[in-house]
Amino acid sequence: MTIQIFLFAAAIVALLAIAALGRLVAGPTIPDRAVALDTMNTYVVGLMMLLAAAYDSVVMVDVAIVYAALSFVGTMFIARYIEGEV
Amino acid sequence: MTFLIVGILILVGLFFNTLGAFSLYRFPDVYTRLHGATKCTTFGTLFTMFAVVAYSLSKLIEKGEARFGVFIIHGAVATLVLLITNATGAHAIARAAHRSGIFPARAVVDRLEEKEEAKGGVSR
Amino acid sequence: MFIFVVSFLMYLLLVWSGGGIPLIEVLIALILASVTMAAFRSWHKGRKISMRGLDPKRWFGFIYYLFGPFAVGLAKANIDVAVRVITGNIRPGIIKVDPGLTSDLAKTMLADSITLTPGTLTVDVDEEGAFYIHWIYVEDENPSEEQVYGSFGHWARRLAE
């Protein structure tokens, strides 16, 4: 029964990530798009945790840790690019 | 009991996550959007992780397998990584936006712009 | 030394999967931690090996900070932002505050705390250590430290300077 909650929450978080995609496409400036991408990355990390709990696999949590670290590197690179230093 | 605690934590998490996505459309410029997006999604994801940790803790007590202990430790590490990287990433985007000449909409005061103008840097 | 100990413990923490840890993993952890420390040292020339980062008083102080004042600030910030998202009541602006911090660690800690707490977002830190903070509801155009981030300046000075 608890597993159904996790699957439900995972579906909602996936929908929210798609909602953030709208700002990624529409955003008038590049920083707006970067914010939307950062938001989506956070949602994906949360989604991975929820799915790991639902399917009972620790490996997915490890993937979430690596994803969080790599998405940070990506955000830093985009920020550097906006500043015009790359 | 587990069902109730996990359900409440998940609901709080989903509420703040939803507000985070909503704030991307509600606010007028990139800085205010960063406020909503960073704070609300970090807090929301924190609560989803609490729910996962509570679930594993109940499983650990129920079945006594060390596997669930590993789950809790890795979840805590992921939370810590997220807490540090999100704040730093938001700071980087805000600084980059201001340096590339995007100024806050409807601002009542902008000390950073005043400083840059005094140095003869970018102006509006 | 701080970097070495943290990466060593982090590796062992992530490699533990119930039961004991084989000796080979400890050796791999030692090698990886040494490589991390050497890489860090080659970026920051002139850093001395010091034990200051390992003082248990600071570690306990940091844990207390994380679960005490910081957690309270985080919760308040989120309720505040949630209300502002729903009502749309904003009065944004960028203000300047000078906390007078010198070490990089203290600046990073304070900037991150500011970003995750009520209505404030660090935009830039200049060479003299002044913080430029985006405030979502400006109450005062020349605010004091207390008004913007409460006791966080005191904590950063105490734990990380």
Short mmCIF file of C-alpha atoms in Angstrom, two decimals, chain C residues 20-160:
data_model
loop_
_atom_site.label_atom_id
_atom_site.label_comp_id
_atom_site.label_asym_id
_atom_site.label_seq_id
_atom_site.Cartn_x
_atom_site.Cartn_y
_atom_site.Cartn_z
CA GLY C 20 32.15 -5.64 7.33
CA ILE C 21 34.41 -3.71 4.96
CA PRO C 22 37.16 -5.76 3.23
CA LEU C 23 40.75 -4.55 3.60
CA ILE C 24 41.13 -3.91 -0.13
CA GLU C 25 38.39 -1.27 0.03
CA VAL C 26 40.21 0.54 2.85
CA LEU C 27 43.36 0.56 0.70
CA ILE C 28 41.43 1.94 -2.30
CA ALA C 29 39.91 4.61 -0.03
CA LEU C 30 43.39 5.62 1.20
CA ILE C 31 44.72 5.89 -2.37
CA LEU C 32 41.71 7.89 -3.62
CA ALA C 33 41.80 10.24 -0.63
CA SER C 34 45.52 10.87 -1.23
CA VAL C 35 44.88 11.63 -4.91
CA THR C 36 42.05 14.06 -3.97
CA MET C 37 44.27 15.82 -1.44
CA ALA C 38 47.17 16.08 -3.91
CA ALA C 39 44.88 17.52 -6.61
CA PHE C 40 43.47 20.09 -4.17
CA ARG C 41 46.97 21.02 -3.06
CA SER C 42 48.15 21.59 -6.62
CA TRP C 43 45.27 24.08 -7.15
CA HIS C 44 45.87 25.92 -3.90
CA LYS C 45 49.62 26.33 -3.66
CA GLY C 46 50.98 27.38 -0.30
CA ARG C 47 48.36 25.70 1.88
CA LYS C 48 49.90 24.08 4.91
CA ILE C 49 48.84 20.76 6.37
CA SER C 50 46.76 21.76 9.37
CA MET C 51 44.52 19.96 11.80
CA ARG C 52 42.22 22.95 12.31
CA GLY C 53 39.47 21.41 10.20
CA LEU C 54 39.34 18.33 12.44
CA ASP C 55 38.54 20.12 15.71
CA PRO C 56 35.55 18.17 17.13
CA LYS C 57 34.12 21.33 18.72
CA ARG C 58 33.61 22.86 15.28
CA TRP C 59 32.11 19.63 13.94
CA PHE C 60 29.54 19.46 16.73
CA GLY C 61 28.91 23.18 16.35
CA PHE C 62 28.29 22.66 12.65
CA ILE C 63 25.86 19.77 13.22
CA TYR C 64 24.02 21.84 15.84
CA TYR C 65 23.85 24.74 13.38
CA LEU C 66 22.50 22.48 10.61
CA PHE C 67 19.68 21.05 12.72
CA GLY C 68 19.03 24.13 14.90
CA PRO C 69 19.05 27.68 13.50
CA PHE C 70 19.47 26.60 9.86
CA ALA C 71 16.55 24.15 9.84
CA VAL C 72 14.28 26.74 11.51
CA GLY C 73 15.36 29.38 8.97
CA LEU C 74 14.73 26.97 6.08
CA ALA C 75 11.20 26.16 7.26
CA LYS C 76 10.35 29.85 7.81
CA ALA C 77 11.78 30.77 4.41
CA ASN C 78 9.64 28.23 2.64
CA ILE C 79 6.41 29.24 4.31
CA ASP C 80 7.26 32.88 3.51
CA VAL C 81 7.99 32.14 -0.16
CA ALA C 82 4.90 29.91 -0.41
CA VAL C 83 2.70 32.82 0.76
CA ARG C 84 4.40 35.16 -1.72
CA VAL C 85 3.94 32.71 -4.61
CA ILE C 86 0.22 32.49 -3.86
CA THR C 87 -0.46 36.20 -3.17
CA GLY C 88 2.14 37.70 -5.51
CA ASN C 89 3.05 40.35 -2.91
CA ILE C 90 6.66 41.29 -3.82
CA ARG C 91 8.88 44.37 -3.55
CA PRO C 92 12.27 43.21 -4.88
CA GLY C 93 15.63 44.93 -4.76
CA ILE C 94 19.35 44.31 -4.38
CA ILE C 95 20.89 45.56 -1.12
CA LYS C 96 24.43 45.61 0.22
CA VAL C 97 25.56 44.11 3.53
CA ASP C 98 29.10 43.90 4.85
CA PRO C 99 29.50 41.03 7.34
CA GLY C 100 33.29 41.48 7.53
CA LEU C 101 34.27 37.85 6.91
CA THR C 102 37.73 36.96 5.62
CA SER C 103 37.98 33.19 5.08
CA ASP C 104 36.53 31.61 1.92
CA LEU C 105 34.81 28.83 3.86
CA ALA C 106 32.93 31.32 6.06
CA LYS C 107 31.84 33.33 3.02
CA THR C 108 30.59 30.21 1.23
CA MET C 109 28.72 29.02 4.29
CA LEU C 110 27.05 32.37 4.88
CA ALA C 111 26.16 32.79 1.19
CA ASP C 112 24.56 29.33 1.03
CA SER C 113 22.67 29.92 4.29
CA ILE C 114 21.39 33.25 2.97
CA THR C 115 20.22 31.65 -0.25
CA LEU C 116 18.19 28.98 1.52
CA THR C 117 16.62 31.25 4.16
CA PRO C 118 13.84 33.89 4.31
CA GLY C 119 13.40 35.90 1.12
CA THR C 120 17.07 36.48 0.38
CA LEU C 121 19.42 35.34 -2.41
CA THR C 122 23.12 36.16 -2.64
CA VAL C 123 23.92 37.69 -6.04
CA ASP C 124 27.56 38.72 -5.71
CA VAL C 125 30.43 38.97 -3.25
CA ASP C 126 33.02 41.65 -4.02
CA GLU C 127 36.73 41.80 -3.22
CA GLU C 128 36.24 43.55 0.12
CA GLY C 129 33.84 40.84 1.30
CA ALA C 130 30.61 42.83 0.95
CA PHE C 131 27.55 40.74 0.05
CA TYR C 132 25.04 41.90 -2.57
CA ILE C 133 21.75 40.28 -1.68
CA HIS C 134 18.54 40.11 -3.68
CA TRP C 135 15.71 40.63 -1.20
CA ILE C 136 12.21 39.68 -2.27
CA TYR C 137 10.53 42.20 0.04
CA VAL C 138 12.75 45.20 0.80
CA GLU C 139 11.87 46.62 4.21
CA ASP C 140 14.78 49.01 4.44
CA GLU C 141 17.17 50.23 1.72
CA ASN C 142 20.18 50.35 4.07
CA PRO C 143 19.54 47.39 6.37
CA SER C 144 21.66 46.06 9.21
CA GLU C 145 23.01 42.49 9.28
CA GLU C 146 20.41 41.39 11.80
CA GLN C 147 17.50 42.50 9.63
CA VAL C 148 18.64 40.49 6.63
CA TYR C 149 19.85 37.16 7.98
CA GLY C 150 19.48 37.18 11.76
CA SER C 151 22.10 35.18 13.63
CA PHE C 152 23.75 33.46 10.64
CA GLY C 153 26.62 35.98 10.50
CA HIS C 154 27.44 35.19 14.12
CA TRP C 155 27.41 31.44 13.39
CA ALA C 156 29.58 31.72 10.27
CA ARG C 157 32.12 33.79 12.21
CA ARG C 158 32.18 31.29 15.03
CA LEU C 159 32.33 28.05 13.02
CA ALA C 160 34.33 28.83 9.90
#
